[in-house]
Protein backbone atom coordinates (compact mmCIF):
# COMPACT_ATOMS: atom_id res chain seq x y z
CA MET A 1 -0.60 -0.15 0.52
CA LYS A 2 0.86 3.84 -0.86
CA TYR A 3 0.98 5.91 1.83
CA ILE A 4 -0.28 8.87 2.49
CA TYR A 5 2.09 10.94 5.00
CA ALA A 6 0.50 13.46 6.72
CA ASP A 7 3.15 13.54 9.80
CA HIS A 8 5.37 16.05 8.91
CA ALA A 9 5.46 18.01 12.02
CA ALA A 10 6.53 14.36 13.11
CA THR A 11 9.24 14.20 11.00
CA THR A 12 10.25 15.06 7.72
CA ALA A 13 12.11 12.24 4.73
CA ILE A 14 15.21 13.22 4.67
CA SER A 15 16.52 15.10 1.66
CA GLU A 16 18.77 13.41 -0.87
CA GLU A 17 20.82 17.26 -0.30
CA ALA A 18 21.20 16.05 2.54
CA LYS A 19 22.23 13.04 1.67
CA LEU A 20 24.78 13.59 -0.75
CA GLU A 21 26.14 16.63 1.97
CA MET A 22 25.79 12.95 4.92
CA MET A 23 27.83 10.26 2.05
CA ASP A 24 30.39 12.47 1.26
CA CYS A 25 31.04 13.91 4.89
CA MET A 26 31.76 10.42 5.53
CA ASP A 27 34.86 10.17 3.18
CA ARG A 28 36.25 12.82 3.37
CA PHE A 29 36.32 14.28 6.32
CA TYR A 30 36.87 10.74 8.92
CA GLY A 31 38.84 12.51 11.18
CA ASN A 32 38.31 13.90 14.95
CA PRO A 33 38.10 17.47 14.33
CA SER A 34 39.55 17.94 17.77
CA SER A 35 43.03 16.07 16.72
CA LEU A 36 46.15 18.29 15.38
CA HIS A 37 46.44 16.09 12.29
CA THR A 38 45.47 17.08 8.55
CA PRO A 39 42.76 14.71 8.39
CA GLY A 40 42.07 16.25 11.59
CA GLN A 41 42.04 19.34 10.95
CA GLU A 42 40.54 19.68 7.25
CA ALA A 43 37.38 17.47 9.04
CA ALA A 44 37.35 20.57 11.74
CA GLU A 45 37.38 22.78 8.63
CA MET A 46 34.00 21.46 7.02
CA LEU A 47 32.92 21.72 10.89
CA ALA A 48 33.52 25.72 11.10
CA GLU A 49 31.79 25.63 7.49
CA CYS A 50 28.32 23.37 8.70
CA ARG A 51 28.07 26.42 12.00
CA GLU A 52 28.71 28.86 9.48
CA THR A 53 26.27 28.21 7.64
CA VAL A 54 23.42 27.50 10.36
CA ALA A 55 24.44 30.98 11.84
CA GLY A 56 23.59 33.31 8.68
CA LEU A 57 20.39 30.93 8.73
CA MET A 58 19.62 32.69 11.22
CA ASN A 59 21.53 35.91 12.20
CA ALA A 60 23.61 34.85 14.93
CA ASP A 61 27.36 35.04 15.18
CA PRO A 62 29.26 31.15 14.41
CA LYS A 63 30.27 31.54 18.04
CA GLU A 64 27.04 31.83 19.53
CA ILE A 65 25.83 28.45 17.63
CA TYR A 66 26.60 25.26 19.25
CA PHE A 67 25.50 21.39 18.39
CA THR A 68 23.76 18.79 20.00
CA ALA A 69 21.43 16.18 19.73
CA GLY A 70 18.30 17.65 19.27
CA GLY A 71 15.85 19.74 19.79
CA SER A 72 14.66 18.09 23.19
CA GLU A 73 18.69 18.66 24.61
CA ALA A 74 18.63 22.01 23.40
CA ASP A 75 15.25 22.99 24.95
CA ASN A 76 17.02 21.02 28.44
CA GLN A 77 20.37 23.24 28.11
CA ALA A 78 18.39 26.39 26.53
CA LEU A 79 15.70 26.63 30.40
CA LEU A 80 19.38 25.31 33.09
CA THR A 81 21.45 28.07 31.66
CA ALA A 82 18.31 30.64 31.75
CA ALA A 83 17.65 29.58 35.31
CA LYS A 84 20.41 28.84 36.82
CA GLN A 85 22.10 33.53 35.71
CA GLY A 86 18.89 34.27 36.91
CA GLU A 87 19.53 32.41 39.94
CA LYS A 88 22.44 33.83 39.94
CA LYS A 89 20.93 37.20 40.94
CA GLY A 90 18.34 35.90 42.99
CA LYS A 91 15.83 35.44 40.45
CA ARG A 92 14.09 32.30 40.99
CA HIS A 93 10.50 33.23 38.25
CA ILE A 94 9.77 31.59 34.83
CA VAL A 95 7.07 32.64 32.35
CA SER A 96 6.23 30.09 28.97
CA THR A 97 3.01 28.98 28.31
CA ALA A 98 0.94 25.94 28.79
CA PHE A 99 0.85 24.29 25.47
CA GLU A 100 4.69 24.18 25.23
CA HIS A 101 6.73 21.14 24.00
CA HIS A 102 7.24 19.04 26.03
CA ALA A 103 10.65 19.04 26.15
CA VAL A 104 10.11 22.38 27.84
CA LEU A 105 7.09 21.42 29.79
CA HIS A 106 8.76 18.89 31.67
CA SER A 107 12.96 20.72 31.96
CA LEU A 108 10.30 23.27 33.79
CA ASN A 109 9.36 20.69 36.17
CA ARG A 110 12.24 19.69 37.43
CA LEU A 111 12.75 23.78 37.65
CA GLU A 112 10.42 23.23 39.73
CA ARG A 113 11.28 20.41 42.16
CA GLU A 114 14.54 23.04 42.84
CA GLY A 115 12.30 25.71 43.78
CA PHE A 116 11.82 27.75 40.97
CA GLU A 117 8.12 29.29 40.57
CA ILE A 118 7.06 28.73 36.83
CA THR A 119 3.80 30.56 35.61
CA LEU A 120 1.75 29.17 32.23
CA LEU A 121 0.42 31.85 30.12
CA PRO A 122 -2.77 30.84 29.56
CA VAL A 123 -2.88 30.37 25.41
CA TYR A 124 -6.80 31.51 24.72
CA GLY A 125 -8.98 29.14 22.01
CA ASP A 126 -7.53 30.19 19.35
CA GLY A 127 -3.39 29.27 19.74
CA LEU A 128 -2.47 32.38 20.98
CA VAL A 129 0.39 34.00 23.44
CA ARG A 130 -1.08 37.86 24.03
CA PRO A 131 2.67 39.53 24.67
CA ALA A 132 -0.08 42.17 27.30
CA ASP A 133 0.19 39.09 29.34
CA VAL A 134 3.52 38.21 29.12
CA ALA A 135 4.00 41.79 30.04
CA ALA A 136 1.77 41.34 33.08
CA ALA A 137 3.69 38.17 34.27
CA ILE A 138 7.58 40.00 34.46
CA ARG A 139 8.27 40.08 37.50
CA GLU A 140 11.73 41.20 39.54
CA ASP A 141 12.36 38.43 39.59
CA THR A 142 12.11 37.04 36.80
CA ALA A 143 14.75 34.78 35.37
CA CYS A 144 13.93 33.88 31.97
CA VAL A 145 10.68 33.67 29.29
CA SER A 146 9.64 30.78 27.52
CA VAL A 147 7.63 31.06 23.88
CA MET A 148 7.37 28.01 21.54
CA TYR A 149 7.74 29.86 17.37
CA ALA A 150 5.07 27.42 15.95
CA ASN A 151 2.97 25.26 18.20
CA ASN A 152 3.89 21.71 16.92
CA GLU A 153 0.21 20.55 17.31
CA ILE A 154 -2.22 23.52 16.16
CA GLY A 155 0.53 24.96 14.29
CA THR A 156 -0.06 28.54 15.61
CA VAL A 157 2.89 31.31 15.56
CA GLN A 158 3.09 33.29 17.92
CA PRO A 159 3.79 37.20 17.98
CA ILE A 160 7.96 36.35 18.77
CA ARG A 161 9.36 39.73 18.07
CA GLU A 162 6.74 41.79 20.21
CA ILE A 163 7.12 39.39 23.61
CA GLY A 164 11.67 40.10 21.95
CA GLU A 165 10.70 43.02 22.58
CA ILE A 166 9.38 43.18 26.11
CA CYS A 167 12.12 41.25 27.48
CA ARG A 168 15.13 43.02 25.94
CA GLU A 169 13.56 46.29 27.91
CA ARG A 170 12.71 44.79 30.90
CA GLY A 171 15.83 42.68 30.99
CA VAL A 172 15.48 38.94 30.59
CA LEU A 173 16.17 35.93 28.85
CA PHE A 174 14.48 35.07 26.11
CA HIS A 175 13.77 31.33 24.88
CA VAL A 176 12.55 30.32 20.96
CA ASP A 177 11.61 26.69 21.07
CA ALA A 178 12.40 26.96 16.94
CA VAL A 179 12.03 23.18 16.00
CA GLN A 180 8.41 23.60 13.72
CA ALA A 181 9.92 27.02 12.48
CA ALA A 182 12.69 26.75 11.83
CA GLY A 183 13.09 26.71 7.56
CA ARG A 184 9.19 27.89 7.42
CA LEU A 185 9.68 31.32 9.01
CA LEU A 186 11.93 33.73 9.22
CA ILE A 187 14.22 33.54 12.03
CA ASP A 188 16.12 36.48 13.49
CA VAL A 189 17.62 36.22 17.08
CA GLU A 190 19.05 39.53 16.10
CA ASP A 191 15.87 41.64 14.62
CA MET A 192 13.60 39.78 17.42
CA LYS A 193 15.24 40.10 20.35
CA ILE A 194 15.54 35.82 20.98
CA ASP A 195 18.67 35.07 23.72
CA LEU A 196 18.29 30.96 23.03
CA LEU A 197 16.48 29.31 20.51
CA ALA A 198 15.90 26.16 19.33
CA ILE A 199 15.59 23.54 15.78
CA SER A 200 15.85 19.90 15.10
CA ALA A 201 17.77 18.61 12.54
CA HIS A 202 14.42 16.35 10.98
CA LYS A 203 11.40 18.55 10.75
CA PHE A 204 12.94 20.63 7.41
CA ASN A 205 14.36 16.94 6.36
CA GLY A 206 17.59 16.50 7.45
CA PRO A 207 18.88 13.50 9.43
CA ARG A 208 17.32 12.41 13.06
CA GLY A 209 19.45 12.96 16.08
CA ILE A 210 20.64 16.13 15.18
CA GLY A 211 19.97 20.21 16.20
CA ALA A 212 21.66 23.16 17.72
CA LEU A 213 21.19 25.70 20.67
CA TYR A 214 21.79 29.12 19.99
CA CYS A 215 22.60 30.83 23.55
CA ARG A 216 23.73 34.75 22.97
CA LYS A 217 27.05 36.10 23.60
CA GLY A 218 27.94 37.36 27.67
CA ILE A 219 25.81 34.04 28.26
CA ARG A 220 27.41 30.98 29.89
CA LEU A 221 25.47 28.04 29.23
CA VAL A 222 25.66 25.20 32.46
CA ASN A 223 27.20 21.70 30.13
CA LEU A 224 24.68 18.40 30.35
CA ILE A 225 26.55 16.69 29.60
CA GLU A 226 30.66 16.58 30.98
CA GLY A 227 34.30 14.75 29.30
CA GLY A 228 35.74 16.36 26.48
CA ALA A 229 36.18 19.88 25.35
CA GLN A 230 34.06 19.68 22.07
CA GLU A 231 31.54 23.12 21.35
CA ARG A 232 33.56 25.88 23.09
CA GLY A 233 34.04 23.03 26.08
CA LYS A 234 29.65 23.22 26.33
CA ARG A 235 28.72 20.23 24.67
CA ALA A 236 31.35 16.94 25.33
CA GLY A 237 31.80 14.26 22.88
CA THR A 238 33.10 13.92 19.24
CA GLU A 239 30.20 15.84 17.46
CA ASN A 240 28.72 14.33 14.70
CA LEU A 241 30.45 15.21 11.82
CA PRO A 242 28.05 14.02 9.14
CA ALA A 243 24.99 14.25 11.11
CA ILE A 244 25.71 18.01 11.74
CA ALA A 245 26.37 18.66 7.94
CA GLY A 246 23.89 17.42 6.56
CA MET A 247 21.43 19.32 8.55
CA ALA A 248 23.26 22.29 7.59
CA THR A 249 22.84 20.85 3.52
CA ALA A 250 18.76 20.70 4.70
CA PHE A 251 18.01 23.91 6.70
CA ALA A 252 19.60 26.55 3.66
CA ALA A 253 17.93 23.81 1.38
CA ALA A 254 14.67 24.60 2.90
CA TRP A 255 14.64 28.25 3.68
CA GLU A 256 15.65 28.98 0.28
CA LYS A 257 12.83 27.17 -1.53
CA HIS A 258 10.17 28.48 1.92
CA LYS A 259 8.56 31.19 -0.27
CA ALA A 260 7.12 27.84 -3.02
CA ALA A 261 6.86 25.67 -1.02
CA ASN A 262 4.52 27.44 1.77
CA GLU A 263 2.13 29.34 -0.95
CA LYS A 264 2.35 25.41 -2.44
CA THR A 265 1.37 24.45 1.12
CA ALA A 266 -0.37 26.64 2.78
CA ALA A 267 -3.10 25.87 -0.29
CA MET A 268 -3.50 21.93 0.12
CA ARG A 269 -3.49 22.53 3.60
CA ASP A 270 -6.75 25.43 3.23
CA GLN A 271 -8.08 22.77 1.02
CA LEU A 272 -8.39 20.71 4.04
CA ILE A 273 -9.61 23.38 6.03
CA ALA A 274 -12.83 23.58 4.30
CA GLY A 275 -13.52 19.99 3.37
CA LEU A 276 -12.81 19.00 7.01
CA GLU A 277 -15.29 22.22 8.26
CA ALA A 278 -17.93 20.36 6.48
CA ILE A 279 -18.42 17.82 8.54
CA PRO A 280 -21.09 18.25 11.08
CA HIS A 281 -19.90 19.02 14.60
CA SER A 282 -15.75 19.50 14.11
CA ARG A 283 -14.24 22.46 14.59
CA LEU A 284 -10.44 23.76 14.05
CA ASN A 285 -8.28 24.74 16.49
CA GLY A 286 -5.91 27.07 17.02
CA ASP A 287 -5.88 30.46 14.36
CA ARG A 288 -6.92 30.27 10.57
CA GLU A 289 -4.11 33.04 9.40
CA LYS A 290 -1.71 32.63 12.17
CA ARG A 291 -0.66 29.10 11.40
CA LEU A 292 2.61 27.43 9.67
CA PRO A 293 2.08 26.12 6.25
CA GLY A 294 1.59 22.52 6.71
CA ILE A 295 -0.91 22.33 10.39
CA VAL A 296 -4.12 21.92 10.48
CA ASN A 297 -5.81 20.10 13.86
CA PHE A 298 -9.40 18.94 13.80
CA CYS A 299 -11.33 17.94 16.82
CA PHE A 300 -14.77 15.82 15.90
CA GLU A 301 -17.00 15.45 18.47
CA GLY A 302 -17.88 11.88 19.21
CA ILE A 303 -15.53 9.88 18.43
CA GLU A 304 -12.21 8.54 20.25
CA GLY A 305 -9.19 9.48 18.03
CA GLU A 306 -6.92 7.20 18.75
CA SER A 307 -10.20 4.87 17.07
CA LEU A 308 -10.48 7.21 13.36
CA LEU A 309 -6.03 7.04 13.24
CA LEU A 310 -6.08 2.96 12.80
CA HIS A 311 -8.68 3.46 10.35
CA LEU A 312 -7.06 6.04 8.42
CA ASP A 313 -4.72 4.13 8.82
CA ALA A 314 -5.70 1.32 7.19
CA ARG A 315 -6.65 2.79 4.36
CA GLY A 316 -3.56 4.17 4.55
CA ILE A 317 -3.01 8.25 5.61
CA ALA A 318 -0.61 8.30 8.20
CA ALA A 319 -1.85 10.92 10.41
CA SER A 320 -1.42 11.85 13.92
CA SER A 321 -3.84 13.04 17.06
CA GLY A 322 -1.15 15.57 18.28
CA SER A 323 2.74 15.39 19.40
CA ALA A 324 4.92 12.20 18.21
CA CYS A 325 6.42 12.00 22.14
CA THR A 326 3.47 11.38 23.42
CA SER A 327 1.33 8.97 21.60
CA GLY A 328 1.14 5.48 23.42
CA SER A 329 -0.61 8.68 25.40
CA LEU A 330 -4.59 7.54 26.42
CA ASP A 331 -4.97 11.53 27.86
CA PRO A 332 -6.04 14.25 25.68
CA SER A 333 -3.71 16.90 24.40
CA HIS A 334 -2.48 18.92 26.90
CA VAL A 335 -2.23 21.46 24.02
CA LEU A 336 -6.22 21.33 23.43
CA LEU A 337 -6.95 21.19 26.82
CA ALA A 338 -4.99 24.33 26.97
CA LEU A 339 -7.58 26.36 23.98
CA GLY A 340 -10.03 25.71 26.46
CA LEU A 341 -11.87 22.31 25.39
CA PRO A 342 -13.11 20.21 27.46
CA HIS A 343 -11.53 15.80 27.92
CA GLU A 344 -14.35 14.84 25.72
CA VAL A 345 -13.60 16.55 22.22
CA ALA A 346 -10.26 17.05 22.65
CA HIS A 347 -10.37 13.31 22.87
CA GLY A 348 -11.35 13.69 18.93
CA SER A 349 -8.80 15.73 17.34
CA LEU A 350 -6.45 14.71 14.63
CA ARG A 351 -3.28 16.30 13.12
CA LEU A 352 -2.41 16.32 9.54
CA SER A 353 0.57 17.74 9.15
CA ILE A 354 2.58 18.06 4.98
CA GLY A 355 4.74 18.94 2.94
CA GLU A 356 5.11 20.19 -0.18
CA GLU A 357 6.16 16.60 -1.58
CA ASN A 358 1.97 16.25 -1.00
CA THR A 359 -0.66 16.45 -3.72
CA PRO A 360 -4.13 18.30 -4.08
CA GLU A 361 -5.22 15.06 -4.89
CA GLU A 362 -4.30 13.52 -2.07
CA MET A 363 -5.65 16.09 -0.17
CA ASP A 364 -9.47 14.87 -1.60
CA TYR A 365 -8.29 11.91 -0.84
CA ILE A 366 -7.45 12.60 2.73
CA ILE A 367 -11.24 14.85 3.07
CA ARG A 368 -13.19 11.78 1.80
CA ASN A 369 -11.90 8.72 4.32
CA VAL A 370 -11.73 11.45 6.93
CA THR A 371 -15.62 11.80 6.58
CA GLU A 372 -16.78 8.90 6.42
CA VAL A 373 -14.46 7.04 8.92
CA VAL A 374 -16.21 9.69 11.21
CA SER A 375 -19.14 9.03 9.86
CA TYR A 376 -18.05 5.27 11.15
CA LEU A 377 -17.00 5.93 13.95
CA ARG A 378 -20.21 7.42 15.00
CA ASP A 379 -22.57 5.10 13.82
CA MET A 380 -20.62 3.56 16.14
CA SER A 381 -20.63 5.16 19.56
CA PRO A 382 -23.04 5.39 22.95
CA VAL A 383 -22.21 8.34 23.23
CA TRP A 384 -22.93 10.18 19.73
CA GLU A 385 -26.67 8.34 19.98
CA GLU A 386 -26.13 10.11 23.51
CA LEU A 387 -25.37 13.20 21.34
CA GLU A 388 -28.13 13.27 18.63
CA THR A 389 -31.19 12.79 20.94
CA GLY A 390 -30.39 14.69 23.20
CA GLU A 391 -29.40 12.56 25.95
CA LYS A 392 -26.09 15.57 26.33
CA PRO A 393 -25.74 18.71 24.53
CA HIS A 394 -23.71 18.89 21.88
CA LEU A 395 -20.56 20.67 22.93
CA LEU A 396 -19.51 21.70 18.82
């Protein structure tokens, strides 16, 4: 069976450019970048070129880029760094939002256990953070504000520049999880007043297991991994040069074609929204306009999202109900609950995340099959019968 892949927010296929660059790197630059001999120094030069590429795509200095094993590691190190730097000044308060990725939320839970006070801002029904709420939440003892650039489940894009300006004016570090945004949306760490930022290669057609952390000059990173002096002593372990080369190549390629890719993907996204909105008692989650070009998230009343996914999979459609990091959980999405949706509605969610390789014909197939499966599951559901007979009120 040929699958229609509609789960790009979970991961993307590695591009041919990235794959070829990795193969070439493994053949030509096999030396350890920390070694003094010629093969080692050739590898070090390649590492420096990749760092310059990644930095240039963020308007950063190469010395502000640290390679990590992915976005989760970068988020963890950024938040720990911001917290410990603030603690030295007597600041033990952190502001974030209720719908961040678990790499952020679980890091904040850890810091809370260590005595930090955490404020999680509401995001409202449209899935957007209000800069005014950020400003109101900042206190004299606030060490850091952490807000994701684009939400990984509903795709809403946050007002990062406005929030960054508030943080800079108030002397508070600003951390941004840009994992879903990188390669699709402009990242300018100077203009957006960002102090710490995380990206992950496999979200923009690079290899898995490699990411990067931007850390503004003057901020002293706290180590997560101790050992050698790699990454200027802030991330021990021999650098995974082939993966780093693949990431730099994929990042550059994604940005070079992002306008055309975003235009094509947004058209298919809107096609999906129009088709799925025709299903009775359905809801598009998140703001209609301020969203990534490729993410659509719907709730369908009276069904379970897990059943919907399994039926779609049997029909050759690969989708998800939310973040791949929590796919084994039976609990409703914390993102949808943060929007104010009741548990029984949040359970019936579907995330479709598409890429430029998808086609309008595939969108028609998805719309037709989601419509059929939702109807089939509702016909089997005693909950839906109660809703239709009026024993329970419809919530959508």
